[in-house]
Amino acid sequence: MPDSYNLVIRHQGGTEQSFKLPLGVYTVGQDKKNKIVLQDPTLSLKHAVISVSANELAIEDLHSNTGTYIEGARVKGRSLFTPGQKIQLGGYVLQILSAKPKPAPAPPPAQTPPATPAPPKPATPPPHLAAQKELSPEMRIRRNIKRQVHQELLDRLDLRRMTAENIGESGLQERARELVDQIIDDVKQKLPRGIDPTKLADEIYNEAVKLGPLEEYLADDTITEIMVNGHDQIFLERRGKLLRGDTTFVDDSSVLAIIERIVSPLGRRIDESRPYVDARLPDGSRVNAIIHPLSLIGPCVTIRKFSATPFTVDNLIEMGAITRGLAEFARICVQVRKNVIISGGTGSGKTTFLNVVSGYLPDGERIITVEDAAELRLPQEHVVRLEARPANIEGTGAITIRDLVKNALRMRPDRIVVGECRGGEALDMLQAMNTGHEGSLTTVHANSPRDAMARLETMVLMAGMELPIKAIREQIGSAIQMVIQLSRFSDGSRKVSRMTEVCGMEGDRIILQDLFEFKQTGLSSDGKVQGKLLPTGNVPTFIDEVHARGIELDPAIFDPQRAEEYAV
């Protein structure tokens, strides 16, 4: 099977350019962000997308004004074509040829659609292809060797026989490791200088039966997020900063194989009919994948890593995310069964903080967790974990968060923990909080406690119940007692920026009072955010209830003048 083709670009004025075309997905149009840039005023900014794989060639017109043509026939939807066929876009003719193409006859003039007579500038070399040419010789050699060894591995592995003999996953991995080592041993004398046979064997083994280049990043505890943008770009988040990884996949099919390896054990799928999926790794790390036709740069994977050892409240205090005083008050709120919402933007640490706060739940109670992808790891003994399920290949059988929240109410819960409210389940959650399931916890996407209240209103309306806004606000005002706001700052750090009490209603407005607030004072010389999380001086309205239960609550926690006593 070919691992690349030749791309020939001809302009009606007579100019012709040729490039090597590796397997992948290529956008075509006037915009310089496209992988193939054609400077023709009759073309759209993003005119079409071409998919090049070992098995097929396909093109899809992106609703352009002047259309895309294969041998004079207009492309409708996604159309397959064969090597050598002519693709007309405006004043350009593109041909994708085999690595050693036969000379093609000149195209009949009548088959080329009419184009603007003004000769545009010559085609710009595709940026993606230029990047391929800039790869170091070692990287190109390594990729070619890996392709050959991987194919040899598949030939020797004989998966059909192993399946018939009921060889399990561990047996398959062991056999694959033996064969990879054997193949590398056979060819190591021919390997170019500078390529370590042992490291090469590890890379090929990981791509064959594990998660390929991602394995080393998953093992690195300093990396919190992994982002794969097509086969040739991997970005990492380390200590809140984005960095580019120094490894890549061989091609798009390798990325697709990794995605399948992640989602198949969970009973989920990804294909052209459903080109995106949410999943998780065995350690609880969250995974999102999206592929063509929705992703125009090839398969994309985003992994939100979870630490092998869950964060504790002491870890958060050491990191400066919270103070000892706020942590103590959060523990008391959970102990006296106050309903708490953890609010924050994407990547602000909501799930991590929810996991820490959930650790304050009593051991003697029945706790039910409801999540889209199971991520929470509670230390208590009596925990029932529920996970939503997407639709099957026929589009049926989906079980939503809302379905699970309703079902959880029939399971005799003492506490309900919802990983994230993002839709109509907010109404069922509020009703549960108002009808005997106090002390429940959840998270919402919002940038402030006031925004969190507005988000809850919107999500209740998504349940399809035509309730007056005042009635919804009354439900929220009586169900929620505390909002803990998390923020991600410019230096990548995540901190509690505000802790706010919900004090009920006054007229048509929900009343909020801030108990703690982070006040930024500046930036250090190395760009670190400087500031303190301080009490505002307000005292929670339920402090008498806390004392009535015999729980000690030091008033110094809420005194700005004595904040240092509970800072660490």
Coordinates of C-alpha atoms in Angstrom, one line a residue:
M1 CA 0.0 0.0 0.0
P2 CA 1.3 3.5 -0.8
D3 CA 2.5 5.7 2.1
S4 CA 2.4 8.8 -0.1
Y5 CA 1.3 10.2 -3.5
N6 CA 2.4 13.0 -5.8
L7 CA 0.3 16.1 -6.1
V8 CA 0.4 18.0 -9.4
I9 CA -1.1 21.5 -9.5
R10 CA -1.6 23.1 -12.9
H11 CA -3.0 26.6 -13.6
Q12 CA -4.8 27.4 -16.8
G13 CA -2.0 30.0 -17.6
G14 CA 0.4 27.1 -18.0
T15 CA 2.2 27.1 -14.6
E16 CA 2.7 23.7 -13.0
Q17 CA 4.0 22.6 -9.6
S18 CA 4.5 19.2 -8.1
F19 CA 4.7 18.1 -4.4
K20 CA 5.1 14.9 -2.5
L21 CA 1.7 14.2 -0.7
P22 CA 1.9 12.1 2.5
L23 CA -1.3 10.4 3.7
G24 CA -3.6 12.8 5.6
V25 CA -6.4 15.3 5.3
Y26 CA -5.9 18.5 3.4
T27 CA -8.0 21.7 3.2
V28 CA -7.9 23.6 -0.1
G29 CA -8.8 27.3 -0.7
Q30 CA -7.6 30.9 -0.7
D31 CA -7.0 31.2 3.0
K32 CA -3.4 30.9 4.0
K33 CA -4.3 28.6 6.9
N34 CA -5.3 25.9 4.4
K35 CA -2.8 23.1 3.8
I36 CA -3.1 23.6 0.0
V37 CA -3.4 27.3 -0.8
L38 CA -4.7 28.3 -4.2
Q39 CA -4.7 32.0 -4.8
D40 CA -7.7 32.3 -7.1
P41 CA -10.4 35.0 -6.5
T42 CA -13.1 32.6 -7.7
L43 CA -12.4 30.1 -4.9
S44 CA -13.8 30.2 -1.4
L45 CA -11.5 30.8 1.6
K46 CA -12.0 27.1 2.5
H47 CA -13.2 25.6 -0.7
A48 CA -12.8 21.8 -0.3
V49 CA -11.2 19.1 1.8
I50 CA -9.2 16.2 0.3
S51 CA -8.7 12.9 2.3
V52 CA -5.7 10.8 1.2
S53 CA -5.4 7.3 2.7
A54 CA -3.7 4.1 1.6
N55 CA -7.1 2.6 0.6
E56 CA -9.0 5.5 -1.0
L57 CA -8.9 9.1 -2.2
A58 CA -11.9 11.4 -1.4
I59 CA -12.9 15.0 -1.8
E60 CA -15.7 17.0 -0.3
D61 CA -16.8 20.5 -1.4
L62 CA -17.3 22.8 1.6
H63 CA -20.4 24.6 0.1
S64 CA -18.3 26.8 -2.2
N65 CA -19.8 29.2 -4.6
T66 CA -18.1 28.0 -7.8
G67 CA -18.1 24.3 -7.0
T68 CA -15.5 21.5 -7.2
Y69 CA -15.4 19.1 -10.2
I70 CA -14.0 15.6 -10.9
E71 CA -13.4 15.2 -14.6
G72 CA -16.1 17.8 -15.3
A73 CA -18.7 16.3 -13.0
R74 CA -19.7 18.6 -10.0
V75 CA -18.9 17.1 -6.6
K76 CA -21.9 16.6 -4.3
G77 CA -21.2 15.6 -0.8
R78 CA -18.1 13.4 -0.2
S79 CA -16.9 11.8 -3.5
L80 CA -14.3 9.2 -4.2
F81 CA -11.8 9.5 -7.0
T82 CA -8.9 7.5 -8.4
P83 CA -5.3 8.4 -8.8
G84 CA -4.8 10.4 -12.1
Q85 CA -8.4 11.9 -12.2
K86 CA -8.5 15.6 -12.6
I87 CA -10.0 17.8 -10.0
Q88 CA -11.0 21.3 -11.1
L89 CA -11.2 24.2 -8.7
G90 CA -11.6 27.6 -10.4
G91 CA -8.6 28.1 -12.7
Y92 CA -6.7 25.2 -11.2
V93 CA -6.5 21.5 -12.1
L94 CA -5.2 19.1 -9.4
Q95 CA -4.1 15.6 -10.0
I96 CA -3.0 13.1 -7.3
L97 CA -0.8 10.5 -8.8
S98 CA 0.9 7.3 -7.6
A99 CA 4.5 7.6 -6.5
K100 CA 5.6 6.5 -10.0
P101 CA 2.8 7.8 -12.2
K102 CA 2.5 7.1 -15.9
P103 CA 2.4 10.2 -18.1
A104 CA -1.2 11.4 -18.3
P105 CA -2.7 12.7 -21.6
A106 CA -3.5 16.4 -21.8
P107 CA -7.0 17.2 -20.5
P108 CA -9.7 18.0 -23.1
P109 CA -10.4 21.7 -22.9
A110 CA -14.2 21.2 -23.0
Q111 CA -14.2 19.3 -19.6
T112 CA -12.7 22.2 -17.7
P113 CA -15.4 24.4 -16.1
P114 CA -15.2 28.1 -17.1
A115 CA -13.0 30.2 -14.9
T116 CA -12.1 33.8 -14.5
P117 CA -9.8 35.0 -17.3
A118 CA -7.5 37.0 -15.0
P119 CA -4.4 34.8 -14.2
P120 CA -3.9 34.6 -10.4
K121 CA -0.6 34.1 -8.7
P122 CA 1.0 30.7 -8.8
A123 CA 0.0 28.1 -6.2
T124 CA 1.6 28.5 -2.8
P125 CA 3.3 25.4 -1.6
P126 CA 1.1 23.8 1.0
P127 CA 2.3 24.7 4.5
H128 CA 1.7 21.2 5.8
L129 CA 3.8 19.7 3.0
A130 CA 6.5 22.2 3.6
A131 CA 6.6 21.1 7.3
Q132 CA 6.9 17.5 6.1
K133 CA 10.0 18.4 4.0
E134 CA 11.5 20.1 7.0
L135 CA 11.5 16.9 9.1
S136 CA 15.0 15.8 10.0
P137 CA 16.5 12.9 8.0
E138 CA 16.5 10.8 11.2
M139 CA 12.8 11.4 11.7
R140 CA 11.9 10.5 8.1
I141 CA 14.0 7.3 8.3
R142 CA 12.5 6.5 11.7
R143 CA 8.9 6.8 10.3
N144 CA 9.7 4.6 7.3
I145 CA 11.3 1.9 9.5
K146 CA 8.3 2.0 11.9
R147 CA 5.9 1.6 9.0
Q148 CA 7.8 -1.4 7.7
V149 CA 8.2 -3.1 11.1
H150 CA 4.6 -2.5 11.9
Q151 CA 3.5 -4.2 8.7
E152 CA 5.9 -7.1 9.4
L153 CA 4.5 -7.4 12.9
L154 CA 0.9 -7.7 11.6
D155 CA 2.1 -10.4 9.1
R156 CA 3.8 -12.5 11.8
L157 CA 1.2 -12.0 14.6
D158 CA -1.6 -14.0 12.8
L159 CA -4.5 -12.4 14.8
R160 CA -7.0 -14.8 13.3
R161 CA -5.2 -17.8 14.8
M162 CA -4.7 -16.1 18.1
T163 CA -8.4 -15.2 18.3
A164 CA -9.4 -18.8 17.5
E165 CA -7.2 -20.0 20.3
N166 CA -8.8 -17.5 22.7
I167 CA -5.5 -15.8 23.6
G168 CA -6.3 -12.9 25.9
E169 CA -5.1 -9.3 25.9
S170 CA -2.1 -10.0 28.0
G171 CA -1.1 -12.9 25.8
L172 CA -1.4 -10.7 22.7
Q173 CA 0.8 -8.0 24.3
E174 CA 3.4 -10.6 25.3
R175 CA 3.5 -12.1 21.8
A176 CA 3.7 -8.7 20.2
R177 CA 6.6 -7.7 22.4
E178 CA 8.5 -10.9 21.4
L179 CA 7.9 -10.3 17.7
V180 CA 8.9 -6.6 17.8
D181 CA 12.1 -7.5 19.6
Q182 CA 12.7 -10.3 17.1
I183 CA 12.1 -8.1 14.1
I184 CA 14.3 -5.3 15.4
D185 CA 17.0 -7.8 16.2
D186 CA 16.9 -9.0 12.6
V187 CA 17.4 -5.5 11.1
K188 CA 19.4 -3.7 13.8
Q189 CA 22.6 -4.2 11.8
K190 CA 21.0 -2.2 9.0
L191 CA 19.7 0.6 11.1
P192 CA 21.2 4.1 10.5
R193 CA 23.7 5.4 13.1
G194 CA 22.0 7.3 15.9
I195 CA 18.8 5.2 16.0
D196 CA 18.6 3.2 19.3
P197 CA 17.2 -0.3 18.5
T198 CA 15.7 -0.6 22.1
K199 CA 14.0 2.7 22.0
L200 CA 12.7 2.1 18.5
A201 CA 11.3 -1.3 19.6
D202 CA 9.5 0.4 22.5
E203 CA 8.0 3.0 20.2
I204 CA 6.7 0.3 17.7
Y205 CA 5.4 -1.9 20.5
N206 CA 3.5 1.0 22.1
E207 CA 1.9 1.9 18.7
A208 CA 1.0 -1.7 18.0
V209 CA -0.8 -2.6 21.3
K210 CA -0.8 0.4 23.5
L211 CA -1.2 4.2 23.0
G212 CA 1.9 4.9 20.9
P213 CA 3.7 8.2 21.5
L214 CA 1.2 9.0 24.2
E215 CA 2.5 6.4 26.6
E216 CA 5.5 8.4 27.7
Y217 CA 3.3 11.5 28.3
L218 CA 0.8 9.5 30.3
A219 CA 3.6 8.3 32.5
D220 CA 4.9 11.8 33.2
D221 CA 3.2 13.2 36.3
T222 CA 4.1 16.8 35.4
I223 CA 1.9 16.7 32.3
T224 CA -1.8 17.5 33.0
E225 CA -3.2 17.6 29.4
I226 CA -2.3 15.9 26.1
M227 CA -3.6 17.3 22.8
V228 CA -3.1 15.5 19.5
N229 CA -3.8 17.7 16.5
G230 CA -3.6 15.3 13.6
H231 CA -0.8 12.7 13.3
D232 CA 2.1 15.2 13.2
Q233 CA 1.4 17.5 16.1
I234 CA 1.2 16.7 19.8
F235 CA 0.9 19.5 22.4
L236 CA 1.2 19.2 26.2
E237 CA 0.1 21.2 29.2
R238 CA 2.8 21.2 31.9
R239 CA 2.3 23.3 35.0
G240 CA -0.4 25.3 33.2
K241 CA 1.7 26.1 30.1
L242 CA 1.4 24.7 26.6
L243 CA 4.4 23.0 25.1
R244 CA 4.9 21.1 21.8
G245 CA 5.9 17.4 22.2
D246 CA 8.9 16.0 20.5
T247 CA 7.2 12.9 19.1
T248 CA 4.5 12.3 16.5
F249 CA 2.4 9.5 15.1
V250 CA 3.3 7.8 11.8
D251 CA 0.1 8.7 10.0
D252 CA -3.6 9.4 10.6
S253 CA -4.5 5.7 10.6
S254 CA -2.2 5.2 13.6
V255 CA -4.1 7.9 15.5
L256 CA -7.4 6.3 14.6
A257 CA -6.1 2.9 15.8
I258 CA -5.3 4.5 19.2
I259 CA -8.7 6.0 19.4
E260 CA -10.4 2.7 18.7
R261 CA -8.1 1.1 21.4
I262 CA -9.4 3.6 23.9
V263 CA -13.2 3.6 23.1
S264 CA -13.8 -0.1 22.2
P265 CA -13.5 -1.6 25.7
L266 CA -16.1 1.0 26.9
G267 CA -18.6 -0.1 24.3
R268 CA -18.4 3.2 22.4
R269 CA -17.6 3.8 18.8
I270 CA -16.3 6.5 16.5
D271 CA -16.8 6.6 12.7
E272 CA -18.1 8.9 10.0
S273 CA -21.7 8.6 11.2
R274 CA -20.7 9.7 14.7
P275 CA -17.3 11.4 14.3
Y276 CA -16.7 12.4 18.0
V277 CA -16.7 10.5 21.3
D278 CA -16.1 11.0 25.0
A279 CA -14.4 8.2 26.9
R280 CA -11.9 7.6 29.7
L281 CA -8.7 5.7 30.3
P282 CA -8.5 2.9 32.9
D283 CA -6.9 5.4 35.4
G284 CA -9.9 7.8 35.0
S285 CA -8.3 10.3 32.7
R286 CA -10.9 12.0 30.5
V287 CA -10.6 11.5 26.7
N288 CA -12.3 13.4 23.8
A289 CA -11.7 12.4 20.2
I290 CA -13.0 13.9 17.0
I291 CA -12.3 12.8 13.4
H292 CA -13.0 13.7 9.7
P293 CA -15.3 15.1 8.4
L294 CA -15.7 17.3 11.5
S295 CA -12.0 17.7 12.0
L296 CA -10.3 19.1 8.9
I297 CA -6.7 18.5 10.1
G298 CA -7.1 14.8 10.8
P299 CA -8.0 12.9 14.0
C300 CA -7.8 15.0 17.2
V301 CA -7.5 13.6 20.7
T302 CA -7.6 15.5 24.0
I303 CA -6.7 13.8 27.2
R304 CA -7.3 15.4 30.6
K305 CA -5.0 13.4 32.8
F306 CA -5.8 12.4 36.4
S307 CA -3.1 12.0 38.9
A308 CA -2.3 8.4 40.0
T309 CA -2.6 9.7 43.5
P310 CA -5.7 11.9 44.0
F311 CA -5.1 15.4 45.3
T312 CA -5.8 16.0 49.0
V313 CA -6.8 19.2 50.7
D314 CA -3.2 19.5 52.0
N315 CA -1.9 19.4 48.4
L316 CA -4.3 22.2 47.4
I317 CA -3.1 24.3 50.4
E318 CA 0.5 23.7 49.5
M319 CA -0.2 24.7 45.9
G320 CA -1.8 27.9 47.1
A321 CA -5.2 27.0 45.6
I322 CA -7.1 27.4 48.9
T323 CA -6.4 28.4 52.5
R324 CA -6.7 26.3 55.7
G325 CA -9.6 28.5 56.8
L326 CA -11.6 28.0 53.6
A327 CA -10.9 24.3 53.6
E328 CA -12.1 24.0 57.2
F329 CA -15.3 26.0 56.4
A330 CA -16.0 23.8 53.3
R331 CA -15.7 20.7 55.5
I332 CA -18.2 22.2 58.0
C333 CA -20.6 23.0 55.1
V334 CA -20.6 19.4 54.0
Q335 CA -20.9 18.2 57.6
V336 CA -24.1 20.2 58.2
R337 CA -25.5 19.1 54.9
K338 CA -25.4 22.3 52.9
N339 CA -25.8 21.9 49.2
V340 CA -22.7 23.1 47.4
I341 CA -22.0 24.0 43.8
I342 CA -18.5 24.1 42.5
S343 CA -18.4 26.7 39.6
G344 CA -15.6 27.5 37.2
G345 CA -14.5 27.7 33.6
T346 CA -13.0 24.9 31.5
G347 CA -9.8 23.6 33.0
S348 CA -10.2 25.5 36.2
G349 CA -10.0 22.4 38.4
K350 CA -13.7 21.8 39.2
T351 CA -13.6 18.0 39.1
T352 CA -10.4 17.9 41.1
F353 CA -11.9 20.2 43.8
L354 CA -15.2 18.2 43.8
N355 CA -13.2 15.1 44.4
V356 CA -11.5 16.8 47.4
V357 CA -14.7 18.2 48.9
S358 CA -16.4 14.8 48.4
G359 CA -13.8 13.3 50.7
Y360 CA -15.5 15.2 53.5
L361 CA -18.7 13.2 53.1
P362 CA -19.3 10.9 56.1
D363 CA -18.4 7.2 55.9
G364 CA -21.7 6.1 57.4
E365 CA -23.8 7.5 54.6
R366 CA -24.9 6.0 51.2
I367 CA -23.3 8.1 48.4
I368 CA -24.4 7.9 44.8
T369 CA -22.2 9.5 42.1
V370 CA -23.6 10.4 38.6
E371 CA -21.2 11.2 35.8
D372 CA -20.9 11.3 32.0
A373 CA -17.5 9.6 32.2
A374 CA -16.6 8.1 35.6
E375 CA -13.8 10.3 37.0
L376 CA -14.5 10.7 40.7
R377 CA -12.6 8.6 43.2
L378 CA -14.2 8.8 46.6
P379 CA -12.5 7.2 49.6
Q380 CA -15.7 6.2 51.4
E381 CA -16.8 2.6 51.6
H382 CA -20.4 3.0 50.7
V383 CA -20.3 4.6 47.2
V384 CA -22.4 3.6 44.2
R385 CA -21.0 4.9 40.9
L386 CA -23.3 5.5 37.9
E387 CA -22.1 6.4 34.4
A388 CA -24.2 7.7 31.5
R389 CA -24.2 5.8 28.2
P390 CA -24.3 7.1 24.6
A391 CA -26.6 5.8 21.9
N392 CA -25.6 2.6 20.1
I393 CA -25.0 2.2 16.4
E394 CA -28.7 2.3 15.6
G395 CA -29.0 5.6 17.5
T396 CA -31.0 4.1 20.4
G397 CA -30.2 3.0 24.0
A398 CA -28.8 6.3 25.3
I399 CA -28.9 6.8 29.1
T400 CA -28.5 10.5 30.0
I401 CA -27.3 12.2 33.2
R402 CA -30.9 13.2 33.8
D403 CA -32.1 9.6 33.6
L404 CA -29.5 8.6 36.1
V405 CA -30.3 11.4 38.5
K406 CA -34.0 10.4 38.5
N407 CA -33.0 6.8 39.0
A408 CA -30.6 7.7 41.8
L409 CA -33.5 9.1 43.8
R410 CA -35.0 5.6 43.9
M411 CA -31.8 4.1 45.3
R412 CA -32.1 5.4 48.9
P413 CA -29.3 8.0 48.6
D414 CA -28.1 10.0 51.6
R415 CA -26.0 12.2 49.3
I416 CA -26.0 12.6 45.5
V417 CA -22.8 13.8 43.7
V418 CA -23.3 14.9 40.1
G419 CA -20.1 15.2 38.2
E420 CA -21.4 18.1 36.1
C421 CA -24.8 19.7 35.5
R422 CA -25.0 20.8 31.9
G423 CA -28.7 20.3 30.9
G424 CA -32.2 19.4 32.1
E425 CA -30.8 17.3 34.9
A426 CA -30.4 20.6 36.8
L427 CA -34.1 20.7 37.5
D428 CA -34.1 17.1 39.0
M429 CA -31.0 18.0 41.0
L430 CA -32.6 21.1 42.5
Q431 CA -35.8 19.1 43.3
A432 CA -33.7 16.4 45.0
M433 CA -31.9 19.1 47.1
N434 CA -35.3 20.6 48.1
T435 CA -36.9 17.3 49.0
G436 CA -34.7 15.6 51.6
H437 CA -31.4 15.0 49.9
E438 CA -29.5 17.9 51.5
G439 CA -25.7 17.9 51.4
S440 CA -25.5 17.1 47.7
L441 CA -22.7 18.3 45.5
T442 CA -22.3 19.2 41.8
T443 CA -20.3 21.4 39.4
V444 CA -21.4 23.9 36.7
H445 CA -19.5 25.8 34.0
A446 CA -19.7 29.5 35.0
N447 CA -17.3 32.5 35.4
S448 CA -18.7 33.8 38.7
P449 CA -21.3 32.8 41.4
R450 CA -23.8 35.2 39.8
D451 CA -23.2 33.6 36.4
A452 CA -23.7 30.2 38.1
M453 CA -27.2 31.2 39.2
A454 CA -28.0 32.3 35.6
R455 CA -26.6 29.1 34.2
L456 CA -28.8 27.1 36.5
E457 CA -31.9 29.0 35.3
T458 CA -31.0 28.3 31.7
M459 CA -30.4 24.6 32.4
V460 CA -33.8 24.3 34.2
L461 CA -35.5 25.7 31.2
M462 CA -33.7 23.1 29.1
A463 CA -35.7 20.4 31.0
G464 CA -38.7 21.5 28.9
M465 CA -40.8 22.6 31.8
E466 CA -42.4 26.0 31.2
L467 CA -41.8 27.4 34.6
P468 CA -41.9 31.1 35.4
I469 CA -38.4 32.6 36.0
K470 CA -39.4 33.6 39.6
A471 CA -40.4 30.1 40.4
I472 CA -37.1 28.8 39.0
R473 CA -35.1 31.3 41.1
E474 CA -37.1 30.4 44.2
Q475 CA -36.1 26.7 43.6
I476 CA -32.4 27.8 43.2
G477 CA -32.5 30.1 46.2
S478 CA -33.9 27.5 48.5
A479 CA -31.9 24.5 47.1
I480 CA -28.3 26.0 46.9
Q481 CA -26.5 27.3 50.0
M482 CA -22.9 27.7 48.8
V483 CA -21.0 28.4 45.6
I484 CA -17.3 27.8 45.4
Q485 CA -15.8 29.6 42.4
L486 CA -12.6 28.4 40.8
S487 CA -10.5 30.3 38.3
R488 CA -7.5 29.7 36.1
F489 CA -5.1 32.6 36.2
S490 CA -2.7 34.0 33.6
D491 CA 0.3 31.9 34.9
G492 CA -1.7 28.7 34.5
S493 CA -2.4 28.3 38.3
R494 CA -5.8 27.3 39.5
K495 CA -7.2 28.7 42.7
V496 CA -10.5 29.3 44.6
S497 CA -11.3 32.9 43.6
R498 CA -14.5 33.2 45.7
M499 CA -16.7 31.4 48.1
T500 CA -20.2 32.8 48.2
E501 CA -23.3 32.0 50.3
V502 CA -26.7 31.9 48.6
C503 CA -29.0 33.8 51.0
G504 CA -32.4 33.1 49.4
M505 CA -34.6 35.6 47.6
E506 CA -35.4 39.3 47.9
G507 CA -38.1 40.2 45.4
D508 CA -37.2 38.6 42.1
R509 CA -33.5 38.5 42.8
I510 CA -31.3 35.8 44.4
I511 CA -29.2 37.3 47.2
L512 CA -25.5 36.4 47.4
Q513 CA -22.9 37.3 49.9
D514 CA -19.2 36.7 49.4
L515 CA -17.4 35.0 52.4
F516 CA -14.0 34.6 50.8
E517 CA -12.4 36.4 47.8
F518 CA -9.0 36.2 46.1
K519 CA -7.4 39.6 45.7
Q520 CA -4.6 39.7 43.1
T521 CA -1.9 42.2 44.0
G522 CA 0.3 41.8 40.9
L523 CA 2.8 39.5 39.1
S524 CA 6.2 38.3 40.2
S525 CA 9.3 38.7 38.0
D526 CA 8.8 35.2 36.6
G527 CA 5.1 35.9 35.7
K528 CA 3.5 34.2 38.8
V529 CA 0.2 35.6 40.0
Q530 CA 0.6 37.2 43.5
G531 CA -2.3 37.7 45.9
K532 CA -4.2 36.3 48.8
L533 CA -7.5 34.5 49.4
L534 CA -9.0 36.5 52.2
P535 CA -12.2 36.5 54.2
T536 CA -14.5 39.5 53.4
G537 CA -15.7 39.9 57.0
N538 CA -19.2 38.6 56.2
V539 CA -20.4 35.7 58.5
P540 CA -22.6 32.9 57.1
T541 CA -26.3 33.2 57.9
F542 CA -26.4 29.6 59.2
I543 CA -23.6 30.0 61.8
D544 CA -26.1 29.5 64.6
E545 CA -27.2 26.2 63.1
V546 CA -23.5 25.1 63.1
H547 CA -23.1 26.0 66.8
A548 CA -26.5 24.3 67.6
R549 CA -25.1 21.0 66.2
G550 CA -22.2 21.3 68.6
I551 CA -19.6 21.9 65.8
E552 CA -16.8 24.2 66.7
L553 CA -16.4 27.1 64.2
D554 CA -13.7 29.7 65.0
P555 CA -15.0 33.2 64.1
A556 CA -11.4 34.1 63.2
I557 CA -12.0 32.2 59.9
F558 CA -14.2 35.1 58.7
D559 CA -12.1 38.0 60.2
P560 CA -9.8 39.7 57.6
Q561 CA -7.6 41.0 60.4
R562 CA -6.9 37.4 61.6
A563 CA -6.6 35.8 58.2
E564 CA -3.0 34.8 58.7
E565 CA -4.0 32.4 61.4
Y566 CA -5.8 30.2 58.8
A567 CA -3.7 31.0 55.8
V568 CA -1.7 27.7 55.9

